Coordinates of C-alpha atoms in Angstrom, one line a residue:
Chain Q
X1057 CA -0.2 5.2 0.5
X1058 CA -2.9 3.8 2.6
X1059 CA -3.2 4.4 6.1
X1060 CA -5.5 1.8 8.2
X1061 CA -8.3 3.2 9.3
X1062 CA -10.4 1.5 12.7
X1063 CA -13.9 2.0 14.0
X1064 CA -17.0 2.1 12.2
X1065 CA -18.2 -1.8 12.6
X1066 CA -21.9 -1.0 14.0
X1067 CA -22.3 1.6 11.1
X1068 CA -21.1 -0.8 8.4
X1069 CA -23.0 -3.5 10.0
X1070 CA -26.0 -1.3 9.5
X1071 CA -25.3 -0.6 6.0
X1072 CA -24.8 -4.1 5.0
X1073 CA -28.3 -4.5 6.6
X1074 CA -29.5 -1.5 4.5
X1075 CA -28.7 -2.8 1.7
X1076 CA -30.0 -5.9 2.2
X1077 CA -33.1 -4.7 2.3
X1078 CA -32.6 -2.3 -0.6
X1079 CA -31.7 -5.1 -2.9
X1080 CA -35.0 -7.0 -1.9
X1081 CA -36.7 -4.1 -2.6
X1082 CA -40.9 -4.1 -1.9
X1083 CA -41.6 -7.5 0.2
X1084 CA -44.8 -7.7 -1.8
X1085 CA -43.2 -8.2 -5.0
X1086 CA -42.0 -11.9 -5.5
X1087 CA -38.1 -12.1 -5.2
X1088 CA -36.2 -13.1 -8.3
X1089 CA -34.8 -16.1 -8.5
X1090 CA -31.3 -17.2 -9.7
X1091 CA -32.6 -19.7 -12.2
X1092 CA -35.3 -16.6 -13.5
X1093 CA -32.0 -14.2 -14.5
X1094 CA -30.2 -17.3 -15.6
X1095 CA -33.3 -18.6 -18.0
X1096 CA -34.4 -14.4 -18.9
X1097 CA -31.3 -12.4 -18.5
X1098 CA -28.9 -14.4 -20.4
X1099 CA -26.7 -11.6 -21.7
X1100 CA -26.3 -10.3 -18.6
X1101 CA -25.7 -14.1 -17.3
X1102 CA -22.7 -14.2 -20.2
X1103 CA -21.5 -10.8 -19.8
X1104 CA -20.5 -11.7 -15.8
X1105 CA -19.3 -15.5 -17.3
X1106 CA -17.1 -13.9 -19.7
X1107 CA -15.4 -10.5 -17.8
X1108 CA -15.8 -12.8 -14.9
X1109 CA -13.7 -15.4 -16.6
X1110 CA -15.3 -18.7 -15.3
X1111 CA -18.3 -20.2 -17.4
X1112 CA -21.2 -21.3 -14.5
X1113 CA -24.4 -19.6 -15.9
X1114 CA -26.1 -20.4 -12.3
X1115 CA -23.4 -18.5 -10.6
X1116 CA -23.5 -15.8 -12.5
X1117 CA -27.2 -15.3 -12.0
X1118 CA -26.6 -15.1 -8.3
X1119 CA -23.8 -13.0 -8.2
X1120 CA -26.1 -10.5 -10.2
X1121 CA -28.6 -10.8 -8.0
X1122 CA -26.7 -10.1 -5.5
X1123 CA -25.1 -7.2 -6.9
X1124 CA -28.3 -5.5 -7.8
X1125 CA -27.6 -5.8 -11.5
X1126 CA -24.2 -3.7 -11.2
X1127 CA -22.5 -6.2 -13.2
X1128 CA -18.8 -5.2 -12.5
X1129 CA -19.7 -5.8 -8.9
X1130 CA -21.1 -9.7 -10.1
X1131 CA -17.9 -10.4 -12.1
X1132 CA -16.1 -9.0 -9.3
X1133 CA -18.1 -11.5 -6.7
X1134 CA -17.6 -14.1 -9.3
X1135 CA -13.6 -13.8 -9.4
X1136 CA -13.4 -13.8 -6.2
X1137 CA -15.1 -17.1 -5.7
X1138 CA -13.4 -18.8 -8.3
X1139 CA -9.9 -17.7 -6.4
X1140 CA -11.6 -19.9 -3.6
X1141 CA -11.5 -23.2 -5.8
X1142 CA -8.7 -25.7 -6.9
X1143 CA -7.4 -26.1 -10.4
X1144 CA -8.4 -29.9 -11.6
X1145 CA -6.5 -29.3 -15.2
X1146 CA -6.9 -27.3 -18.4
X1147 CA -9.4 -28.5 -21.0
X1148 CA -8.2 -29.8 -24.5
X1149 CA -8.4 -27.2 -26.8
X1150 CA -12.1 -26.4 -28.1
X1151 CA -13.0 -27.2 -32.1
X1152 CA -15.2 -23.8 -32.5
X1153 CA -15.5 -25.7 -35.8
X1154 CA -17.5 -28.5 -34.8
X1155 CA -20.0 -26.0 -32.8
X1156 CA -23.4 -26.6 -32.5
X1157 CA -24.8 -23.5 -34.3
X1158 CA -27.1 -20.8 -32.8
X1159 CA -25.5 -18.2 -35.6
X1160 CA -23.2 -17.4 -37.7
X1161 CA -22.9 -14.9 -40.5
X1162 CA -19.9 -13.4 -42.7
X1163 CA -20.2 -10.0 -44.1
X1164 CA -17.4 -10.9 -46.6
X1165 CA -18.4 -13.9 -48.0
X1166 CA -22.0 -14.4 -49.1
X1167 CA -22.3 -18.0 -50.3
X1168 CA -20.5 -19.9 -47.1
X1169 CA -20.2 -23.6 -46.9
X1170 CA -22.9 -24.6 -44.5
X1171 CA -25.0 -21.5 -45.1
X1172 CA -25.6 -18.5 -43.3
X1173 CA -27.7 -18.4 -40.2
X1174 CA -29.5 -14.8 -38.2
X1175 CA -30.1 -16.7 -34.8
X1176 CA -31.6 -15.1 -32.1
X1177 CA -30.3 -11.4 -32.9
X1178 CA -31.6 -7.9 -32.2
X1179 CA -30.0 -6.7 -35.5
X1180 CA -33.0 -6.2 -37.5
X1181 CA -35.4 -5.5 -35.0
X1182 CA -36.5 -2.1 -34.2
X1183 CA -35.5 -0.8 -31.1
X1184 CA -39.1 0.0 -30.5
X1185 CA -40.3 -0.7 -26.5
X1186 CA -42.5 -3.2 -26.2
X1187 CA -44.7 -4.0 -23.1
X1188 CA -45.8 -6.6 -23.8
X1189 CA -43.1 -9.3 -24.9
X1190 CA -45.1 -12.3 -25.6
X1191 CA -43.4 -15.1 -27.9
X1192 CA -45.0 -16.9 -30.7
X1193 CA -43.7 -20.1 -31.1
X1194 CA -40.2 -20.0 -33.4
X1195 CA -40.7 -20.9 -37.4
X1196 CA -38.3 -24.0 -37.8
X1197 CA -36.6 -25.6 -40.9
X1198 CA -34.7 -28.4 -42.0
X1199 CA -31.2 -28.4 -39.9
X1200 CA -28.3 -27.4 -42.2
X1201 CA -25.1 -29.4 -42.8
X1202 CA -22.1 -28.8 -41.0
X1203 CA -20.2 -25.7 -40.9
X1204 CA -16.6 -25.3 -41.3
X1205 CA -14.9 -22.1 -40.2
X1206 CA -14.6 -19.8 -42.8
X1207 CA -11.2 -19.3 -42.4
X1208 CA -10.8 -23.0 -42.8
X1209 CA -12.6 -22.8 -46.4
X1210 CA -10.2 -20.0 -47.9
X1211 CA -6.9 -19.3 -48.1
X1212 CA -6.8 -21.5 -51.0
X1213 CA -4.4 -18.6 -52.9
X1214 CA -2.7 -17.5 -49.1
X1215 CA -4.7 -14.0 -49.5
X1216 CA -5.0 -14.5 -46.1
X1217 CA -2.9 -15.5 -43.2
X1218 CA -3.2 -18.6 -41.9
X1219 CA -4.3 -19.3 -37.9
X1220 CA -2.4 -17.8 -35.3
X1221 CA 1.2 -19.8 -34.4
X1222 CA 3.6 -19.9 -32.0
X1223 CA 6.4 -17.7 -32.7
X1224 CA 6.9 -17.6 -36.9
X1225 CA 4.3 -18.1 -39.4
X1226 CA 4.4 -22.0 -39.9
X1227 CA 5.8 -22.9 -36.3
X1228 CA 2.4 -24.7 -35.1
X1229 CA 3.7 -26.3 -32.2
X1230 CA 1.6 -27.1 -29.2
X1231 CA 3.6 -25.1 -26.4
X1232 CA 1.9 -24.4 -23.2
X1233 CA 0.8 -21.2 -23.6
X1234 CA 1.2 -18.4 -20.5
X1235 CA -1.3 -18.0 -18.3
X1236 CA -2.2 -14.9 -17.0
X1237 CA -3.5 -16.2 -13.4
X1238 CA -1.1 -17.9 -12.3
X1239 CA 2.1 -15.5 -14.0
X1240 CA 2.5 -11.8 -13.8
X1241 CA 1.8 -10.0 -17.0
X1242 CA 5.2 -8.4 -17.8
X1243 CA 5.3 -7.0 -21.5
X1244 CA 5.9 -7.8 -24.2
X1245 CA 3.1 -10.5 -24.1
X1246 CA 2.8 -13.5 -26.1
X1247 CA -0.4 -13.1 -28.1
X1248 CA -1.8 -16.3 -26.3
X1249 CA -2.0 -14.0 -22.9
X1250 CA -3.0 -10.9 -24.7
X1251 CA -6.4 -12.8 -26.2
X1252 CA -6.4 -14.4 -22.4
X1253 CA -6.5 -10.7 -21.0
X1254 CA -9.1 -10.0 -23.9
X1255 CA -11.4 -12.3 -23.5
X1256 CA -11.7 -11.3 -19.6
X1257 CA -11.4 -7.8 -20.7
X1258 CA -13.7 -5.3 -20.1
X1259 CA -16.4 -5.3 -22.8
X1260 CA -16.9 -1.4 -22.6
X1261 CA -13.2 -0.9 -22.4
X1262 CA -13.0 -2.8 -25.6
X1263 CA -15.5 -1.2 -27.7
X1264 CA -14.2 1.9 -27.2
X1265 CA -10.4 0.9 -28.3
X1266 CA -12.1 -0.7 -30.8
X1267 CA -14.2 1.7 -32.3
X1268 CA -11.4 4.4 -32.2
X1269 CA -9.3 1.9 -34.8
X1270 CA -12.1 2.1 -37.3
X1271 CA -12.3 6.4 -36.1
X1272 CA -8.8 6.3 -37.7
X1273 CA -6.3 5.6 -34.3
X1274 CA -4.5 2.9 -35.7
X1275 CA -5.4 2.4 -39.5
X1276 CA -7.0 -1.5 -40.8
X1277 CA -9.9 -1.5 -42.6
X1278 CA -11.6 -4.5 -41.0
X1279 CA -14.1 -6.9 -42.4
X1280 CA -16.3 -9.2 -40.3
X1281 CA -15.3 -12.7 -41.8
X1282 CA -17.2 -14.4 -39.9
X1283 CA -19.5 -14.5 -36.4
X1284 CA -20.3 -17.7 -35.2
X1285 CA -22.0 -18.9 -31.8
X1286 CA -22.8 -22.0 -30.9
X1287 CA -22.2 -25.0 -28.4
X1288 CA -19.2 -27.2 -27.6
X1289 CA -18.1 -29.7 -25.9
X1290 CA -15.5 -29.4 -23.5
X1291 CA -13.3 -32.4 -22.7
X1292 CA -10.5 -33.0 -20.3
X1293 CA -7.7 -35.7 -20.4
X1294 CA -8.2 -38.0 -17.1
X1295 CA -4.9 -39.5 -16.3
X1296 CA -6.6 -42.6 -14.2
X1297 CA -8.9 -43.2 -16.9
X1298 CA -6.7 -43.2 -19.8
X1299 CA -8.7 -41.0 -21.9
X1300 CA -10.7 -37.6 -22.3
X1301 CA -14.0 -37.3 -20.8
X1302 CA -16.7 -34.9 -22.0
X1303 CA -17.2 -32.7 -18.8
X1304 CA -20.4 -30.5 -20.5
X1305 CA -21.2 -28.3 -23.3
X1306 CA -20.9 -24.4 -23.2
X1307 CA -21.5 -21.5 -25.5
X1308 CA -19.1 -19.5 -27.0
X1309 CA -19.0 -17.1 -29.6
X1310 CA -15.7 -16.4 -32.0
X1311 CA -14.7 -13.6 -34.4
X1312 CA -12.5 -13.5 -37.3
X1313 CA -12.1 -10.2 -38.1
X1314 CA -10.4 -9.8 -41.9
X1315 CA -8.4 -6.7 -41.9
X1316 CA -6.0 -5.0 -45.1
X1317 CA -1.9 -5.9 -45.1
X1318 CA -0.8 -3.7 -48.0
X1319 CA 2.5 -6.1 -47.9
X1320 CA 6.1 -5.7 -46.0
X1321 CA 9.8 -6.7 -48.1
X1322 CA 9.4 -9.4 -46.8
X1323 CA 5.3 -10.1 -46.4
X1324 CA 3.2 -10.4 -49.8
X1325 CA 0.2 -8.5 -49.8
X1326 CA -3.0 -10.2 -47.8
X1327 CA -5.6 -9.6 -45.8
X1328 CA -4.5 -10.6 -41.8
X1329 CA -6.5 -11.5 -39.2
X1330 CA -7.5 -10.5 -35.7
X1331 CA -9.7 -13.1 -33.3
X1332 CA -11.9 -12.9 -30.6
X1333 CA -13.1 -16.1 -28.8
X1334 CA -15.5 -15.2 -25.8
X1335 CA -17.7 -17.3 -23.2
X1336 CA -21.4 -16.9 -23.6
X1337 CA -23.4 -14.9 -26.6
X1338 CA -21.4 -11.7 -26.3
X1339 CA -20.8 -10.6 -30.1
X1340 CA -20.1 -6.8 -29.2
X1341 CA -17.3 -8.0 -27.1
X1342 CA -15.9 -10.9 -29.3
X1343 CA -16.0 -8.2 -32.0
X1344 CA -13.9 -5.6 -30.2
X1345 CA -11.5 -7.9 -29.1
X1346 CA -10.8 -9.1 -32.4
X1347 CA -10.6 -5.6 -33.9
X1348 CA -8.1 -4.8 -30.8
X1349 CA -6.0 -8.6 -31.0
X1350 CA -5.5 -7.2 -34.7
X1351 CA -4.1 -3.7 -33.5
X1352 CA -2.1 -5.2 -30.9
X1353 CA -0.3 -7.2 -33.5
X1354 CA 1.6 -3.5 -35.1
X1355 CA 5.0 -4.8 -34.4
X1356 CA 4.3 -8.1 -36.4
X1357 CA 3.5 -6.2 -40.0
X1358 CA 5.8 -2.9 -39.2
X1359 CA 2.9 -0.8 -38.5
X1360 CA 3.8 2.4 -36.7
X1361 CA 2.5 1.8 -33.2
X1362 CA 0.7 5.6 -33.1
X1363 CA -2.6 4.7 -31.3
X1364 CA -3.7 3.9 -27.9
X1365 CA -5.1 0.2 -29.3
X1366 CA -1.8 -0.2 -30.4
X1367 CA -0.2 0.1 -27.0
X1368 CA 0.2 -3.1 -25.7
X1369 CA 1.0 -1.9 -22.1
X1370 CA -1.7 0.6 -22.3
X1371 CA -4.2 -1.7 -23.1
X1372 CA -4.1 -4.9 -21.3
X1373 CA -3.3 -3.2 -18.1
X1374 CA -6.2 -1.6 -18.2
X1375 CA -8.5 -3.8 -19.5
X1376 CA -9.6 -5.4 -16.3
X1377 CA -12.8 -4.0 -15.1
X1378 CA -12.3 -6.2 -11.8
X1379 CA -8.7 -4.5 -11.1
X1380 CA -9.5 -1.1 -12.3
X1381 CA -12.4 -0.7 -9.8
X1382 CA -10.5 -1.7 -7.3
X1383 CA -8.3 1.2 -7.4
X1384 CA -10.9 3.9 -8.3
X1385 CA -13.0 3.0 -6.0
X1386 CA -10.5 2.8 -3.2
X1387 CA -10.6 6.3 -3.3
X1388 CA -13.7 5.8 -1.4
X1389 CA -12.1 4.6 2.0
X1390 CA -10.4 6.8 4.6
X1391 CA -7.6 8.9 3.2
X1392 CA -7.5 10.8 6.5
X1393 CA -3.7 10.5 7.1
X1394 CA -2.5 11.1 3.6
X1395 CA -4.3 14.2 3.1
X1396 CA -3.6 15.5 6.3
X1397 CA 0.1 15.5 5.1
X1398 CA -0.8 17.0 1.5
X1399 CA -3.1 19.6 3.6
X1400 CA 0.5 20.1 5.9
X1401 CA 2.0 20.6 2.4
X1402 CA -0.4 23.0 1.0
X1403 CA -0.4 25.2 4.4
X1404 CA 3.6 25.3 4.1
X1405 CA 3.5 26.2 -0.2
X1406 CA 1.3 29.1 0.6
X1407 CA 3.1 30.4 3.6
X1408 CA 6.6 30.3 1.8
X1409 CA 4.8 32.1 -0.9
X1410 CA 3.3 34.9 1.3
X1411 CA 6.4 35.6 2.8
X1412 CA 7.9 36.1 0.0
X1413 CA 5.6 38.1 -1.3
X1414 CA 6.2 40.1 1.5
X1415 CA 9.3 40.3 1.3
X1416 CA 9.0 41.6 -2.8
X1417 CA 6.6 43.9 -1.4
X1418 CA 9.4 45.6 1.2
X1419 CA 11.8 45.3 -1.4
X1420 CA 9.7 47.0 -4.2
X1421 CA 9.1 49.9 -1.4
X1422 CA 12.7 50.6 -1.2
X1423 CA 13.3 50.4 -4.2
X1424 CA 10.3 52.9 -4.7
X1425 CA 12.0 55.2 -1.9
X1426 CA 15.4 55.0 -2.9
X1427 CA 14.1 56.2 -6.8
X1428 CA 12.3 58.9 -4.8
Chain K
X864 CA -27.7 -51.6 -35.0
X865 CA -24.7 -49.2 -33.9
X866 CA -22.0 -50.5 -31.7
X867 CA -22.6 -50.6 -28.0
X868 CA -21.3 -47.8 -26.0
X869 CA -17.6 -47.4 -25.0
X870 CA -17.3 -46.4 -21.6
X871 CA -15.8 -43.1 -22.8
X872 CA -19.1 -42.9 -24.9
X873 CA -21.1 -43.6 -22.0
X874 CA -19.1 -40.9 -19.5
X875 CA -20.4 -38.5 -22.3
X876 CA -23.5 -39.2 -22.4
X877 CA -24.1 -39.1 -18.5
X878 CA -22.1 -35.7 -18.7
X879 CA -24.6 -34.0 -21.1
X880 CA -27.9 -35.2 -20.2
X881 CA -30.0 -33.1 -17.6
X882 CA -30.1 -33.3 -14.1
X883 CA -33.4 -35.3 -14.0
X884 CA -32.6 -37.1 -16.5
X885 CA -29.1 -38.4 -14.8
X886 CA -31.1 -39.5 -11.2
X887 CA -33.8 -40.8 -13.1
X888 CA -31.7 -43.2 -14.8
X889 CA -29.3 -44.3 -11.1
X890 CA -33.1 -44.3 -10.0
X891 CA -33.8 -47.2 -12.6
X892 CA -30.7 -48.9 -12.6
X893 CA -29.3 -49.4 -9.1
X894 CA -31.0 -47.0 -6.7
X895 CA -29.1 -48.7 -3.4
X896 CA -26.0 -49.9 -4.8
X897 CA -23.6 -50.3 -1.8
X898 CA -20.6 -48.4 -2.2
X899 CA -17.8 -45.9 -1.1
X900 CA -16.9 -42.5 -2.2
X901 CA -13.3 -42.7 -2.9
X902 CA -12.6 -38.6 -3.0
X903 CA -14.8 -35.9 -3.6
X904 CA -17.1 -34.8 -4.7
X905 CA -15.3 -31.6 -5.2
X906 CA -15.9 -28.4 -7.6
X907 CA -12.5 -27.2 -8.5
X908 CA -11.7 -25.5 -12.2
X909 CA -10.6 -26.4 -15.4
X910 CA -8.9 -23.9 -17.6
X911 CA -10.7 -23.6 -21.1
X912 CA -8.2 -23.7 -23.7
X913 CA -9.5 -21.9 -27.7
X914 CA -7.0 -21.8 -30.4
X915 CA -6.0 -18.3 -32.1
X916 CA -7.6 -18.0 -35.3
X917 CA -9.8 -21.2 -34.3
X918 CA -6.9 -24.1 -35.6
X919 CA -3.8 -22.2 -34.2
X920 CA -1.4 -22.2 -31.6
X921 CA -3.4 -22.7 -27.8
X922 CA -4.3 -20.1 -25.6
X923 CA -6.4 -20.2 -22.4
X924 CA -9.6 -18.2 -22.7
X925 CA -11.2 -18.5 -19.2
X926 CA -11.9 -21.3 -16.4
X927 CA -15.2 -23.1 -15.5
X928 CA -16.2 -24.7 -12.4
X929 CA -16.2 -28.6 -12.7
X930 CA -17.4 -31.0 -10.2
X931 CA -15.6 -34.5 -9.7
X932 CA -16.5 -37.5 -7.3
X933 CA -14.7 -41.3 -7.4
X934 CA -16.9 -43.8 -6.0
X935 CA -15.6 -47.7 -5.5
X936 CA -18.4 -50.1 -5.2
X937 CA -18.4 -52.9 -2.7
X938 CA -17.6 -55.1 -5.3
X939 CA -14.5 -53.3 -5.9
X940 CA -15.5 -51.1 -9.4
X941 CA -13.9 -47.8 -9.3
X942 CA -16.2 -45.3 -11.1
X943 CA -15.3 -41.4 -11.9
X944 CA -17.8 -38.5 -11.8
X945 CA -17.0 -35.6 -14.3
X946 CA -19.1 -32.4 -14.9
X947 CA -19.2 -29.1 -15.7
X948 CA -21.0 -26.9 -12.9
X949 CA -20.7 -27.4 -9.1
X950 CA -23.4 -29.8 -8.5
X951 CA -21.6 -32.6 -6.6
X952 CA -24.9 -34.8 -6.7
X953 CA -24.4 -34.9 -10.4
X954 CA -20.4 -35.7 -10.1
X955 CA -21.3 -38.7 -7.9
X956 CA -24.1 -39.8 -9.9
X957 CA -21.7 -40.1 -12.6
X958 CA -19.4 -42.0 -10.7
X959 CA -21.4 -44.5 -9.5
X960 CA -23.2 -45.3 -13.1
X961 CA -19.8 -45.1 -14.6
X962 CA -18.8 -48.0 -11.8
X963 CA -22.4 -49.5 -12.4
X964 CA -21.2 -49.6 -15.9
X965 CA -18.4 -51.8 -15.4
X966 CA -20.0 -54.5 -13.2
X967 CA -21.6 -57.7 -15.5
X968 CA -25.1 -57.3 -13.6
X969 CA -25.3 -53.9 -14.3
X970 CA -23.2 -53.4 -17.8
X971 CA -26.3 -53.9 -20.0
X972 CA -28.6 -51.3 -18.0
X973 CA -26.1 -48.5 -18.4
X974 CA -25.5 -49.1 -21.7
X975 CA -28.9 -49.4 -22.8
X976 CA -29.9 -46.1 -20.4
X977 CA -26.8 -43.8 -22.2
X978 CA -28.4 -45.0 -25.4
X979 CA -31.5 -43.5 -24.5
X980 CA -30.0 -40.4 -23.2
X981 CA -28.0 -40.3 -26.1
X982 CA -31.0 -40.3 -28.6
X983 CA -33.0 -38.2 -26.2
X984 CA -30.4 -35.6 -26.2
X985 CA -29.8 -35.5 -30.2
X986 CA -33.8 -34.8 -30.3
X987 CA -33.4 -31.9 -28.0
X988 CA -30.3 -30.6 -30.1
X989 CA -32.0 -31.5 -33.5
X990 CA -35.7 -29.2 -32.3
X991 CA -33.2 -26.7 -31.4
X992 CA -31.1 -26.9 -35.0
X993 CA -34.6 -26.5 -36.8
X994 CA -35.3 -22.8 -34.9
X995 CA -32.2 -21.9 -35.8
X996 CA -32.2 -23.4 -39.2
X997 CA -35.3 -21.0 -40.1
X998 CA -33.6 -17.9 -39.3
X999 CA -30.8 -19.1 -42.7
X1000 CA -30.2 -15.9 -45.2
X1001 CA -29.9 -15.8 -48.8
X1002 CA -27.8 -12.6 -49.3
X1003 CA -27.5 -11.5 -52.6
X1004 CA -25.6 -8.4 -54.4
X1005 CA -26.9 -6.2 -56.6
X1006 CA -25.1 -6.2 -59.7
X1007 CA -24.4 -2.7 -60.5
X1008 CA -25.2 -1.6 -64.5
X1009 CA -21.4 -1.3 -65.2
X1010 CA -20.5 -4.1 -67.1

């Protein structure tokens, strides 16, 4: 329990002064501007966007300004300005198939309808430090055709499952899905608010569940299918007007993750499929989450549920970077109360135990004497 | 010739272009058009809906901030302001061209100026689609000597 705490206002007024001038750092070194981390730190920028949950590349700039780069502290300043706003509506669903391409690759299939594309990547590069990080103007080509999902372009013998339904395979129907901000998350989840609680997941938190399904916790031998990022339009239905209207064009990147079914009594063998959809070019994360959204789905095939990426509970509830720091790093505040009754507690263990120590001790001497 | 703009077309084409771009054309058009602002603007959200596996069942992947403005002219056209971001300018801007849009002094300008924007916008896309159509692989597998 927390006990309130008062006093302390000039000091923390101080601080908050301290750290205003630590984040400015050296006077004669121009400040940064929010449009600068928006235009040169743009993983960073999507990072906040996506844990943070709400897609406004400017805000996130200046929340990580503002946070000094700690970017849990800038998706925390960033979910706690969008609780200040009003809903207007939910969007109509977005066609990641009709994206505007910045990449896309499949490490299963080599000859894809629409061709494969590198993008701006750092696979491939080095990892050698440069200094010196001028750009030579990018090689350019003719624009490809359009680009169909790949999961769109298979299937053709059902060797892998088709998209993600409601309830039973084949139910396709357009149900509002939960939503995780405005209900409590009581378990078991619908997999529409487990990828909600993914995408906003923690990308570190992720990665690691992730990578200990391909260490062996929870078996699936997953295949990339396919990584795309791109741009697309986002539209929402206006009632007055009659008709959707395009509000602006964002960046997201998706994941199909192909993973091995060996088969149920009732399932034919197939490969399945786990999905990550994330704001922003974050591939690391949109990776993980698919690898995890596939884990998560044990109960569907009959896998045993034996690994922590299997455990539902366990892993959305933690997944929130926003919520988890909350509580670890309430620690931090004034505990004076509680640990003045645990220290009460402690005093009173040890004194019990001395005395009866003691008393052992007299007893043992008797016994000693009456033997003698 | 294509077919002239729908006003849906047009709302689109105000929403995407850049913020220059967008003044610069209520600049041109109808700098001083008398009018009121109905509501707004306002940012508020709008929750981004994906589909699981891509073409499945919905699920809501995160918000955005959206900014919104309804502007009726003194001649009585209602115009509405949508766009993604929280730069009310922009949201009213939208508005008033949209409301601009459905006047018959005006109609023609607007059309003409989200035609523009249009093209101006699929150049901008297309340079873009060319960098990234450079960076296209040709994996291919090595056949191993087994046959």
């Amino acid at each position: 329990m927390y006990v309130a705490v008062k006093g302390g206002e000039a000091a923390i007024a101080n601080a908050h002064r301290l750290l205003a001038k630590d984040r400015r750092g050296d006077p004669a070194v121009p400040e940064l501007t929010a449009v600068q981390i928006a235009e040169q730190l743009t993983l960073a920028v999507d990072r906040v966007m996506a844990e943070g949950s709400l897609y406004d590349p400017e805000l996130a700039a200046i929340a990580i300004r503002q946070a000094r780069g700690d970017m849990i502290e800038a998706i925390f300043l960033v979910r706690a300005f969008r609780t200040t706003l009003p809903r207007f509506g939910t969007s109509r669903p977005v066609d990641t198939g009709s994206m505007a391409l910045a990449r896309r690759i499949s490490a299963t299939f080599k000859d894809l309808p629409g061709g494969q594309v590198l993008g701006p990547t750092f696979d491939y590069t080095h990892r050698l430090i440069e200094e010196d990080l001028s750009a030579e103007p990018p090689a350019t080509a003719d624009p490809l055709g359009p680009a169909p999902r790949v999961t769109d372009v298979l299937g053709g013998e059902g060797l892998v499952e088709p998209d993600g339904q409601h309830g039973t395979a084949g139910g396709g129907g357009e149900e509002e899905p939960g939503d995780l901000t405005r209900e409590a998350t009581v378990p078991p989840l619908s997999r529409a608010v487990r990828l909600q609680a993914l995408a906003r997941g923690d990308e570190g938190w992720l990665l690691g569940l992730a990578y200990s399904t391909q260490r062996g916790y929870g078996r699936n031998h997953p295949f990339v299918g396919e990584i795309r990022t791109g741009v697309v339009e986002l539209e929402l239905d206006i009632p007055e007007l009659g008709f959707a209207v395009t509000l602006g064009a964002m960046t997201l990147t998706e994941c199909q993750m192909v993973n091995q079914f060996h088969g149920s009594a009732t399932e034919p063998a197939q490969f399945t499929r786990g999905y990550g959809l994330v704001f922003g070019r974050v591939e690391r994360k949109a990776m993980s989450m698919a690898l995890v959204d596939r884990a998560l789905r044990a109960d569907e095939f009959g896998e045993d549920r034996v690994a922590p990426a299997q455990d539902e509970e366990f892993v959305i509830a933690h997944s929130d970077n926003v919520q988890a720091t909350g509580f670890v790093e309430h620690l931090k505040l004034p505990h004076y109360v509680d640990f003045q009754a645990e220290l009460e507690l402690v005093r009173k263990l040890r004194a019990a135990a001395e005395r009866d120590a003691a008393r052992r001790g007299d007893a043992d001497r008797d016994r000693q004497e009456a033997a003698e | 010739m294509t077919a002239p703009p729908t006003r849906q077309s047009i709302l689109r084409s105000l929403a995407l272009a850049e913020p220059a771009e967008l003044a610069a054309v209520l600049q041109r058009v109808a700098p001083e058009a008398p009018h009121t602002v109905v509501r707004g603007p306002e940012t508020g959200l709008v929750m981004v809906r994906g589909r699981i596996g891509g073409g499945g069942a919905p699920f809501n992947a995160g918000e955005a901030t959206v900014s919104r403005c309804v502007v009726r002219l003194a001649s009585g056209e209602v115009g509405f302001g949508h766009v993604m971001g929280r730069d009310g300018t922009r949201a009213r801007q939208v508005a008033l061209l949209d409301a601009l849009a459905q006047t018959p002094a005006h109609a023609t300008a607007v059309a003409k100026a989200a035609v523009t924007l249009e093209r101006d916008r699929l150049a901008r896309e297309a340079g873009r689609a060319r960098e990234v159509a450079a960076t296209r692989v040709d994996f291919f597998t090595m056949v191993r000597g087994e046959d």
